[in-house]
Coordinates of C-alpha atoms in Angstrom, one line a residue:
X807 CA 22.5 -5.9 -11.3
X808 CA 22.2 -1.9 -10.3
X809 CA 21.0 -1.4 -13.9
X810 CA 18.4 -3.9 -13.7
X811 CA 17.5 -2.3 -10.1
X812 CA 17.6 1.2 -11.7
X813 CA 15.6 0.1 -14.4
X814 CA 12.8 -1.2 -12.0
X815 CA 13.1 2.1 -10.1
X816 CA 12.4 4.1 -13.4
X817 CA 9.1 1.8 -13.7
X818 CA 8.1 2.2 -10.5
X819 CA 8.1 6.6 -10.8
X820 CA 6.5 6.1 -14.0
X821 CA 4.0 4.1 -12.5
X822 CA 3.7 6.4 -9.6
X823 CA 3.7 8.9 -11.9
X824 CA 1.2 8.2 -13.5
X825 CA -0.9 7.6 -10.4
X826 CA 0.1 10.5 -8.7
X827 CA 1.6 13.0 -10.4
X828 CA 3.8 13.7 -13.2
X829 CA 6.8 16.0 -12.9
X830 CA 6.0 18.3 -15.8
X831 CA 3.2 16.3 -18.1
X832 CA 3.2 19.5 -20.0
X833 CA 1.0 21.7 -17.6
X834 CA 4.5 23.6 -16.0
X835 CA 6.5 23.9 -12.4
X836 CA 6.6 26.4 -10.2
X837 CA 9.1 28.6 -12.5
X838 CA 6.4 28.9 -15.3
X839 CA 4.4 30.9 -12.5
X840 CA 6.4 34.0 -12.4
X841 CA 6.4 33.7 -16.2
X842 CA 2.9 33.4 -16.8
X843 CA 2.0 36.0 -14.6
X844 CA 4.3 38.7 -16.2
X845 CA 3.2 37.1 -20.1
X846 CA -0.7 37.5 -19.0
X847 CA -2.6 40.0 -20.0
X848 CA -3.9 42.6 -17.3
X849 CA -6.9 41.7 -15.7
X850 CA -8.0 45.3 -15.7
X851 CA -8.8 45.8 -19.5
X852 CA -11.9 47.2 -19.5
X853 CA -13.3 45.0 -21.8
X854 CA -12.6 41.6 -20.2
X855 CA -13.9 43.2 -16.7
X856 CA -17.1 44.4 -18.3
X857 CA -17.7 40.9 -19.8
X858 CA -16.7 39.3 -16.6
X859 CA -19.5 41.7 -14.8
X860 CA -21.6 40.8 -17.4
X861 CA -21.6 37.0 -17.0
X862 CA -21.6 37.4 -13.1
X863 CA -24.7 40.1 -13.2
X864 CA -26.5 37.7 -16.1
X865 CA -25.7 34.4 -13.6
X866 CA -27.1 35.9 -10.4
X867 CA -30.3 37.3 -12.1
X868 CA -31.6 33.7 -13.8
X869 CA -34.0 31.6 -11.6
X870 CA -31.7 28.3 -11.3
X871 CA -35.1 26.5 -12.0
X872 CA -35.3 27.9 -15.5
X873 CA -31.7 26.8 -16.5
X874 CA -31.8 23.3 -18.3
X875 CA -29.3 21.1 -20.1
X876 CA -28.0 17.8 -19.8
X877 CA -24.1 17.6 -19.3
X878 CA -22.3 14.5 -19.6
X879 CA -19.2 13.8 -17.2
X880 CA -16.6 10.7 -17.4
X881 CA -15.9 10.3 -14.1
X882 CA -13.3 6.9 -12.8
X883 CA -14.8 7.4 -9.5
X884 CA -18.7 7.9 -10.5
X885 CA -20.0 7.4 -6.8
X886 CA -17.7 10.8 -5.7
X887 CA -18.8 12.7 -8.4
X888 CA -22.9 11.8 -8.0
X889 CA -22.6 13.7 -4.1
X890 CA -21.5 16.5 -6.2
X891 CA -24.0 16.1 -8.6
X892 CA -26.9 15.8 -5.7
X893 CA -25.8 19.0 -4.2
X894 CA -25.7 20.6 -7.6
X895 CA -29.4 19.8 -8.3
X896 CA -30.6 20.9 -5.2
X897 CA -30.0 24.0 -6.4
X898 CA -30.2 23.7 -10.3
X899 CA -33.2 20.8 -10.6
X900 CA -33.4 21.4 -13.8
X901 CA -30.3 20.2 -15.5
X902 CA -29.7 16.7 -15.7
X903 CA -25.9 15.6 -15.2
X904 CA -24.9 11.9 -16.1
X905 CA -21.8 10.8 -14.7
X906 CA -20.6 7.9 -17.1
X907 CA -17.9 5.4 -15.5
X908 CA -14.8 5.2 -17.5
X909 CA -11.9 3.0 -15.8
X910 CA -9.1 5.1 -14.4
X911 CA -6.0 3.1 -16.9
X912 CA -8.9 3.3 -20.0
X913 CA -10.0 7.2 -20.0
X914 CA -7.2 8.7 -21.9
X915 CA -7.4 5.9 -24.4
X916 CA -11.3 6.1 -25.4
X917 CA -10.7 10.1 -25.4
X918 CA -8.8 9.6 -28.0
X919 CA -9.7 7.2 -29.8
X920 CA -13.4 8.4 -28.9
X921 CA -12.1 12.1 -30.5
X922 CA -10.9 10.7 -33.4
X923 CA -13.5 8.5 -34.6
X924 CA -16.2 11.4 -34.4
X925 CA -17.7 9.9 -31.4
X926 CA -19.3 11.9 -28.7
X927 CA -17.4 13.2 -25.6
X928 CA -18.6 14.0 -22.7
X929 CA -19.0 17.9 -21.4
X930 CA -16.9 18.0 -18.5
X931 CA -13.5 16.0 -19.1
X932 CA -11.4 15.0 -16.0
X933 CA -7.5 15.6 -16.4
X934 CA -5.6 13.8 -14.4
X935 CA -1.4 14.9 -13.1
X936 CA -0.9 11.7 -15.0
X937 CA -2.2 12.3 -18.2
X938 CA -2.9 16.3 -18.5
X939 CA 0.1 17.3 -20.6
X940 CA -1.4 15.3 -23.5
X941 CA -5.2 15.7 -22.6
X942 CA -4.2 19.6 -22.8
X943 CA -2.3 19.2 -25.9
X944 CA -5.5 17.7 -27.8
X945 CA -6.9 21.1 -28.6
X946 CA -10.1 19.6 -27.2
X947 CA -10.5 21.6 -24.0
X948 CA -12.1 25.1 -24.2
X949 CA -9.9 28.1 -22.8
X950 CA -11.6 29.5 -19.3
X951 CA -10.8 32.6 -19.5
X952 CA -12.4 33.5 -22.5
X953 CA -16.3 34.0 -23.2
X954 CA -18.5 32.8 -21.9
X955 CA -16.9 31.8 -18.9
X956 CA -14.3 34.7 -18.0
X957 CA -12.0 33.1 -15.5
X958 CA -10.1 35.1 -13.5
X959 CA -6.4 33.7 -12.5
X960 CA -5.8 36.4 -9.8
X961 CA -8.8 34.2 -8.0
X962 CA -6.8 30.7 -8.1
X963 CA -4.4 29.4 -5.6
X964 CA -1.1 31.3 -7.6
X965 CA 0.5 27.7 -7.1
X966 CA -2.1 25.9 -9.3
X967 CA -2.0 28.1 -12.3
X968 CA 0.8 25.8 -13.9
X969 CA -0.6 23.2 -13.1
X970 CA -3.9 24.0 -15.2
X971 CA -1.9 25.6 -18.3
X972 CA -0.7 24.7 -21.3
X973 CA 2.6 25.6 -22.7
X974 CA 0.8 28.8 -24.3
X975 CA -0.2 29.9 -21.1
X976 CA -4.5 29.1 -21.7
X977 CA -5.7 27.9 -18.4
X978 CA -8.0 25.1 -19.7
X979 CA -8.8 23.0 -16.4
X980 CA -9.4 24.4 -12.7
X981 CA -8.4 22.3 -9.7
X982 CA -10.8 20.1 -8.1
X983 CA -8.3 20.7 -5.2
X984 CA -4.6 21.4 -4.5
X985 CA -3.1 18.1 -2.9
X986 CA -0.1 19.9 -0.9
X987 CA 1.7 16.4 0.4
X988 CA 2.6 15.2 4.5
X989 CA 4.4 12.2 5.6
X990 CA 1.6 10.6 7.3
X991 CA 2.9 7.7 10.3
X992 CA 1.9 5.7 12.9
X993 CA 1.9 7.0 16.2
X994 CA 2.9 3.9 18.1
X995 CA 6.2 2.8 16.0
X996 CA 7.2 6.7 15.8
X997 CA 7.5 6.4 19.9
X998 CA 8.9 3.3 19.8
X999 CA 11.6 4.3 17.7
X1000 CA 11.6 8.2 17.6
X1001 CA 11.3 8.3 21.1
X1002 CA 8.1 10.7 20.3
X1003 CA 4.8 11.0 18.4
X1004 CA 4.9 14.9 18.4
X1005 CA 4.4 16.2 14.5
X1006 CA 6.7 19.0 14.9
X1007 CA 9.2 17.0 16.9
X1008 CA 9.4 13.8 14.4
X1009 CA 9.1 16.7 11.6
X1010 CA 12.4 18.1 13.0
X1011 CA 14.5 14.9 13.4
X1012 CA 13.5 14.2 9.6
X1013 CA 14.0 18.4 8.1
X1014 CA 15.8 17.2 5.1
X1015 CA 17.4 13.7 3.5
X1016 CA 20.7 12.6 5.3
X1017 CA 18.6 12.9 8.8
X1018 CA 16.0 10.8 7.1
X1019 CA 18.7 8.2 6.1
X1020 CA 20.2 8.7 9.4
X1021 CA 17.2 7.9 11.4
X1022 CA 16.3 5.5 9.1
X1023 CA 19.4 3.4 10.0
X1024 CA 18.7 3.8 13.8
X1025 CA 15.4 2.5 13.4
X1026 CA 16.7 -0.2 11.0
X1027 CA 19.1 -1.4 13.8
X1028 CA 17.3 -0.8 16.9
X1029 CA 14.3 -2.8 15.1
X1030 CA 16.9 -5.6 13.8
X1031 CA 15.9 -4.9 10.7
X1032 CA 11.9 -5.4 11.0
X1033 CA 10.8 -1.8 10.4
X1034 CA 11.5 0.3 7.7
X1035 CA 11.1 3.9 6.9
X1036 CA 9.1 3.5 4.1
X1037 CA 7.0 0.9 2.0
X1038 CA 8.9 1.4 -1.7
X1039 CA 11.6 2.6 -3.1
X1040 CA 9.1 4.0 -5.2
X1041 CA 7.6 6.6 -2.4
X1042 CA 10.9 7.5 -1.7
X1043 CA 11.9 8.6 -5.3
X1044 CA 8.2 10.1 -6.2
X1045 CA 8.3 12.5 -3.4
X1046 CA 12.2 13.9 -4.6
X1047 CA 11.3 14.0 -7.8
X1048 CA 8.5 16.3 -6.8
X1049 CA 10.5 18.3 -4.6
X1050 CA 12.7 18.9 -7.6
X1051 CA 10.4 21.1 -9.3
X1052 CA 12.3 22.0 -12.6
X1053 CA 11.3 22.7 -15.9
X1054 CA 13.1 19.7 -17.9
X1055 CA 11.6 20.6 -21.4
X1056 CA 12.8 23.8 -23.2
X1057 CA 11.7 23.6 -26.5
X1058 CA 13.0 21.0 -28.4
X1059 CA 16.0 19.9 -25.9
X1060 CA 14.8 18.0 -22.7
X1061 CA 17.2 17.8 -19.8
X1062 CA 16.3 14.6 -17.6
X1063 CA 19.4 14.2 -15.9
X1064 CA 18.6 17.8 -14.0
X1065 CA 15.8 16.4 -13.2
X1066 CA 16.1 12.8 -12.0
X1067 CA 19.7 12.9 -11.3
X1068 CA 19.5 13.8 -7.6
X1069 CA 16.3 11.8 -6.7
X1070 CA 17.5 8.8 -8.1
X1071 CA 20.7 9.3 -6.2
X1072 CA 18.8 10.2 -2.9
X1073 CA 17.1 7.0 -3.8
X1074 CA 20.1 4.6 -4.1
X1075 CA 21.1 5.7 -1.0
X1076 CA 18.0 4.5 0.5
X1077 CA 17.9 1.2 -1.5
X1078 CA 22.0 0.8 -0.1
X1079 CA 21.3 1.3 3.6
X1080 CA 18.5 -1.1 3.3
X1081 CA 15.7 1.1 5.5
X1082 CA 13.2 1.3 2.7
X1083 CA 10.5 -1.2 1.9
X1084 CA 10.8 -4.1 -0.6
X1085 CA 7.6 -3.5 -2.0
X1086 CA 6.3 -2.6 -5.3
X1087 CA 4.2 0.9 -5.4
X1088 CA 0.5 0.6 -5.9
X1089 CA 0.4 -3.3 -5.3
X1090 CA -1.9 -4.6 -3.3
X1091 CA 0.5 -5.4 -0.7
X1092 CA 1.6 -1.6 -0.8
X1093 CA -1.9 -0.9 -0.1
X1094 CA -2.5 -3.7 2.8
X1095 CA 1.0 -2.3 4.4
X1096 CA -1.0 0.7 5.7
X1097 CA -1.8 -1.6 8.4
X1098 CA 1.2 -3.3 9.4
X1099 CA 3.6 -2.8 11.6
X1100 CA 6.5 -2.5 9.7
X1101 CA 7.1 0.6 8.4
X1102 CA 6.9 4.2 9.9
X1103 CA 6.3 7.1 6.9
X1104 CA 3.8 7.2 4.5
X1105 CA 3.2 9.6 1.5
X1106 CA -0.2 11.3 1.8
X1107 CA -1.8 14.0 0.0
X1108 CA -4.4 15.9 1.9
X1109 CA -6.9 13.1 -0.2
X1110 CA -5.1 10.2 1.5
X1111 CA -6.7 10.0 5.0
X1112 CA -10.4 9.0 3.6
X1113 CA -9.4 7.4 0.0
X1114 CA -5.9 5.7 1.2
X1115 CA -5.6 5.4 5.0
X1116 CA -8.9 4.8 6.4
X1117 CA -10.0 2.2 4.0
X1118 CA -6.5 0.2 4.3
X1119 CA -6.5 0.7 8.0
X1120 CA -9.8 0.4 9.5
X1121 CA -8.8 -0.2 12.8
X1122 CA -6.0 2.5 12.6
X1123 CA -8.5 5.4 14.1
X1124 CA -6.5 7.6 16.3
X1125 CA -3.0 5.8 15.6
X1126 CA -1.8 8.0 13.0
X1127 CA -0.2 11.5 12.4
X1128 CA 0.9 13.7 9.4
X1129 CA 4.2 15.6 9.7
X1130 CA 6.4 17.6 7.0
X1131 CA 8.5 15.6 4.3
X1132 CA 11.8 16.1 4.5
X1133 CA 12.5 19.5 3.0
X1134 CA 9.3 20.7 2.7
X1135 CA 6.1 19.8 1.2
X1136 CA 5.4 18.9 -2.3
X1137 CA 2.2 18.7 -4.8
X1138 CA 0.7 15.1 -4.7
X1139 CA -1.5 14.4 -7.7
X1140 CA -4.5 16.0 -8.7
X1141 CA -7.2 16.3 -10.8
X1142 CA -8.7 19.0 -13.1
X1143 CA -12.2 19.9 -14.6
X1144 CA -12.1 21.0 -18.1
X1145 CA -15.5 22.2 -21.0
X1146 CA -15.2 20.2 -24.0
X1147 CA -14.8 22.6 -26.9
X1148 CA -17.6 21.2 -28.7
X1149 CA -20.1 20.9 -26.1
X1150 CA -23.5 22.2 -26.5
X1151 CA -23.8 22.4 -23.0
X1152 CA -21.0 24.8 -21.8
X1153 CA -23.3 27.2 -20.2
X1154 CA -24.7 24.4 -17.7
X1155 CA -21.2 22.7 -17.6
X1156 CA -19.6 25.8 -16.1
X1157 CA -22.3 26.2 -13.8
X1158 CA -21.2 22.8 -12.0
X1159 CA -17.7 24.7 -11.8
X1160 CA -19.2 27.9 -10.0
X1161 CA -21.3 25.0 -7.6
X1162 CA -18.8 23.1 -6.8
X1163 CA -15.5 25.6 -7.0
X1164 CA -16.3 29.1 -7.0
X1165 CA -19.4 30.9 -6.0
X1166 CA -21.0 31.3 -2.3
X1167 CA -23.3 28.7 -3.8
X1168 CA -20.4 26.3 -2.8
X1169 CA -21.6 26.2 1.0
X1170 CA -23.7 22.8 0.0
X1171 CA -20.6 21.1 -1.4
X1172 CA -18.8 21.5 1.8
X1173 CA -19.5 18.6 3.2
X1174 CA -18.2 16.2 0.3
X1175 CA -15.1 18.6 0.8
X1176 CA -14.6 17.8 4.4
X1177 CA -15.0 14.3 3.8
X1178 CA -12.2 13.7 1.0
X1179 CA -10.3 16.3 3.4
X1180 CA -10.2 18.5 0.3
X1181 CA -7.9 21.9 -0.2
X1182 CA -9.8 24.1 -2.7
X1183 CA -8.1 25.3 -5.8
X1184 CA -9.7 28.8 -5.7
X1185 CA -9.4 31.7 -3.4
X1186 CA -13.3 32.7 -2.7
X1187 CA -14.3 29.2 -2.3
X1188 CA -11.2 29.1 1.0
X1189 CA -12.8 32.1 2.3
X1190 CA -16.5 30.7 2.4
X1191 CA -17.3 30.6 6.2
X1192 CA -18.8 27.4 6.6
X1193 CA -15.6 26.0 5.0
X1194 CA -14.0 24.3 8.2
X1195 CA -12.0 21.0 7.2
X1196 CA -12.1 18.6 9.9
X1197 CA -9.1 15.8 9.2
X1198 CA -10.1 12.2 10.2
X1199 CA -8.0 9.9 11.9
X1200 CA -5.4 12.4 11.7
X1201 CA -3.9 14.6 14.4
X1202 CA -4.8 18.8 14.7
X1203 CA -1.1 19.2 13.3
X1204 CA -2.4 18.1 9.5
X1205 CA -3.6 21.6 8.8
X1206 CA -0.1 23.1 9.3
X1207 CA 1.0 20.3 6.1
X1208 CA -2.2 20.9 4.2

């Protein structure tokens, strides 16, 4: 019976996984950072920094009316991507960007199977956590810091380098945001049971594990067993495994028991004490549980309030919180940008990148951000004064999380 149980927990993270985030899918951890860093190359050789001056100098000197193109993007969420695309045009008019729905389980497969029948692909290629490792392991994806687009990695959030990199190093994607992870919850059951809605407050009585299990059984008993602390087992053994942020391939040997052995343990413990969810992740009764009653924590990535919460909750408005996960925060999917390496379009491709990423010129895309509650990838675009991200349905607390 417990290997049948841990078998369907293994499904489940690879599931979530592959909705939300893989642990190493081949783009690095955390301890690939430092290493990186000290393998790069200076930033100050003369000739990169002329070229990058260059680019920059040749960029702000063209009319944006006399730049044309048409770029191609795959996109699983086309009606996202089009604000983008509006904003861009207001400013470049002249390029023409079709955004081309491809289903979220079906774009890795017609990539491939698109790339290896000679078929066209589109420009701009999405990578998402799930499915980056082997998108970045095509050798279809052009390498940003070379010409013509000179990325700069001392201007990226240092946390998101790995997470763009193959395991040479080449940055070949950038960001659409970093999704730094909260436990979101409902205000109502938290002072029910906690005794208090206060962020920091319910953030303290949960700092690591055991006090989540040990709440967890308080609420389990007080409640007579009607409210758990979390919807799936799933949730509970995603968000370890993304706490453990260790680098479980070396080469040829891969080490999955440093990995997964204290997360799934962490997990049983959970399943044993009966305060978790019986629930499979990503159903659609994981998704209509936003809005019961019935459980208290919720994973959320800084994306979750408008894409997750607020379309699963409609009446929730005002109800909910966000709060640290016990033992800190941890990175909850993403999704990259990258230049196909045979596009004919690269110039006008990276353009949508400086729009929508980089440059002042971001100001317009602001909005959009604020909306999907967005934290930006790269340094100048946090620093743009009109960037102010105002968190829906969620309490003041969410920016110390996100």
């Amino acid at each position: 019976m417990k290997r049948k149980i841990v078998s369907a927990i293994l499904a489940a993270v690879l599931v979530a996984s592959s909705l939300a985030g893989c642990g190493n899918s081949g783009a690095g951890t955390k301890n690939e950072t430092a290493e990186i860093g000290q393998n790069m190359e200076s930033a100050e050789d003369t000739g990169t920094a002329g070229s990058v001056a260059e680019a920059e100098e040749s960029m702000q000197d063209t009319n944006p009316e006399d730049i044309t193109g048409t770029v191609v993007i795959w996109d699983w969420d086309g009606g996202t991507q089009q604000k983008y695309v509006d904003k861009f045009n207001e400013v470049y008019p002249n390029v023409t960007v079709e955004v081309q729905d491809v289903a979220w389980d079906d774009y890795m497969t017609k990539l491939q199977t698109s790339y290896v029948s000679g078929m066209e692909l589109p420009d701009i290629i999405l990578g998402e956590m799930a499915w980056r490792g082997t998108l970045f392991e095509m050798n279809i994806c052009e390498n940003l810091e070379e010409a013509p687009y000179y990325l700069d990695r001392n201007d990226m959030v240092p946390s998101s380098i790995p997470l763009v990199s193959d395991q040479n190093g080449n940055i070949l994607g950038v960001e659409m945001q970093v999704t730094p992870a909260g436990f979101a919850y409902k205000r109502d059951l938290a002072v029910e049971y906690l005794g208090t809605d206060d962020p920091e407050e319910v953030g303290e009585m949960i700092k690591d594990w055991d006090a989540f299990l040990a709440v967890g059984k308080q609420v389990n008993e007080k409640s007579g067993g009607k409210v758990k602390m979390m919807v799936s087992l799933g949730d509970v053994l995603l968000s370890v495994i993304n706490q453990n942020v260790v680098d479980y391939v070396d080469g040829a040997n891969v080490d999955i028991t440093e990995k997964m052995s204290r997360p799934l343990d962490i997990t049983m413990q959970m399943r044993d004490a009966g305060i978790i969810g019986n629930v499979e992740m990503y159903s659609a009764s994981w998704y209509s549980a936003y809005a019961s009653d019935e459980y208290l924590f919720y994973e959320a990535g800084a994306w979750c309030p408008p894409l997750v919460i607020v379309p699963n909750d409609p009446q929730g408005e005002g109800n909910w919180a966000v709060t640290m996960p016990p033992e800190g925060s941890f990175n909850l999917g993403g999704t990259t940008l990258s230049i196909y390496k045979d596009s004919k379009n690269k110039e006008a491709a990276w353009l949508i990148f400086n729009l929508s990423i980089f440059q002042s010129r971001a100001d317009p895309i602001c909005t959009i951000l604020q909306e999907i509650t967005a934290v930006i990838s790269h340094i100048t675009a946090v620093d743009i004064p009109p960037w102010k991200r105002r968190v829906l349905w969620i309490s003041s607390s969410a920016d110390r999380v996100w």
